[in-house]
């Protein structure tokens, strides 16, 4: 089979590989639509997970089942399915402890284009098919469905990690697709005011407003913590979701947070060895300002529930799908778009259904 692969850090290309092999609990699928992700950019061009040779890229897709193992009960060839970016081993001790995303080892549920080939291929493999896949809801476009692989669950996990309560004032740092879904999650979860920190991409600012942002701060205009404190009369916010920035972002996040509050980080820290915390603003170690960072949990139940938000009209992901390309040859362009981030881009998605490689 053919796939679009990371040849080495900074270099990608088409390669041929043997078809993936299906174990008894697994499924082999072919993608119907694939989305490129900022994480692919970190992996391919920044070497954030280290060197990889000839590893097929991609972890966001909607797909059709080609074959299933003998122990798979709920899926059969021809089924159209949602595929999560994180595919844990559900029969693991990590899963029993409630942290399936770390099955095998820390971050072990992140398999696609990390420990094994990803989804930008004619065929790809999914472990634990019954636990990881979900049926594509009737009438849902596969392009739309790709947002359920990673952007929706990750943004919503950011909101879970900081435990939003009704009426909370929430700060969302970063309003790319993940941050936008965090804004949507905060609004659905009962936040009163949602202050967002973004850059110069107006398409993102406009989408943030649509999803419920009430105030906008540019991170180009000085420390966003000062602006947040100004906006909240010096109180700070109850919750912070970090979906953009870098290690230093935690300094401002802690400053902007009031005691008893929590930070939910889903941002991928692709460089640097340490994260600094401001000693005094962290209550000299006693400020009850919690920091939770998490990999998106993955799994079928979560996918089904999040898909229902779309089905019943609570969540519209179409504003994320700004660049929809057609056909296999567009995959490199989609990745390049996510790297270049033109001002009108939120996500680049490639429709593969009906196209030949
Ligand atoms: P984007 O690059 O599209 O968005 C990042 C946002 O952060 C943009 O609004 C950007 O502004 C803003 N930003 C950039 N620099 C700063 C800064 N110094 N301070 C504050 N804001 C800043 O990324 P995505 O939305 O696609 O993804 C967000 C992060 O989530 C990525 O790191 C990604 O790898 C990670 N991720 C994590 C997952 C998980 O399971 N935890 C899963 C999937 C993704 P501008 O408009 O200027 O670019
Ligand atoms: Zn992703």
PDB file of C-alpha atoms and ligand atoms in Angstrom, residues 37 39 59-60 85 150-151 347, ligand 2:
ATOM      1  CA  UNK A  37      -2.967  18.684  12.521  1.00  0.00           C
ATOM      2  CA  UNK A  39       0.746  17.992  16.056  1.00  0.00           C
ATOM      3  CA  UNK A  59      -4.061  10.726  13.139  1.00  0.00           C
ATOM      4  CA  UNK A  60      -7.328  12.526  12.309  1.00  0.00           C
ATOM      5  CA  UNK A  85      -6.541  10.082  17.402  1.00  0.00           C
ATOM      6  CA  UNK A 150      -8.878  15.110  17.861  1.00  0.00           C
ATOM      7  CA  UNK A 151     -10.024  18.749  17.811  1.00  0.00           C
ATOM      8  CA  UNK A 347      -8.082  23.344   9.657  1.00  0.00           C
TER       9      UNK A 347
HETATM   10 ZN1  LIG B   2      -4.400  16.152  15.863  1.00  0.00          ZN
END
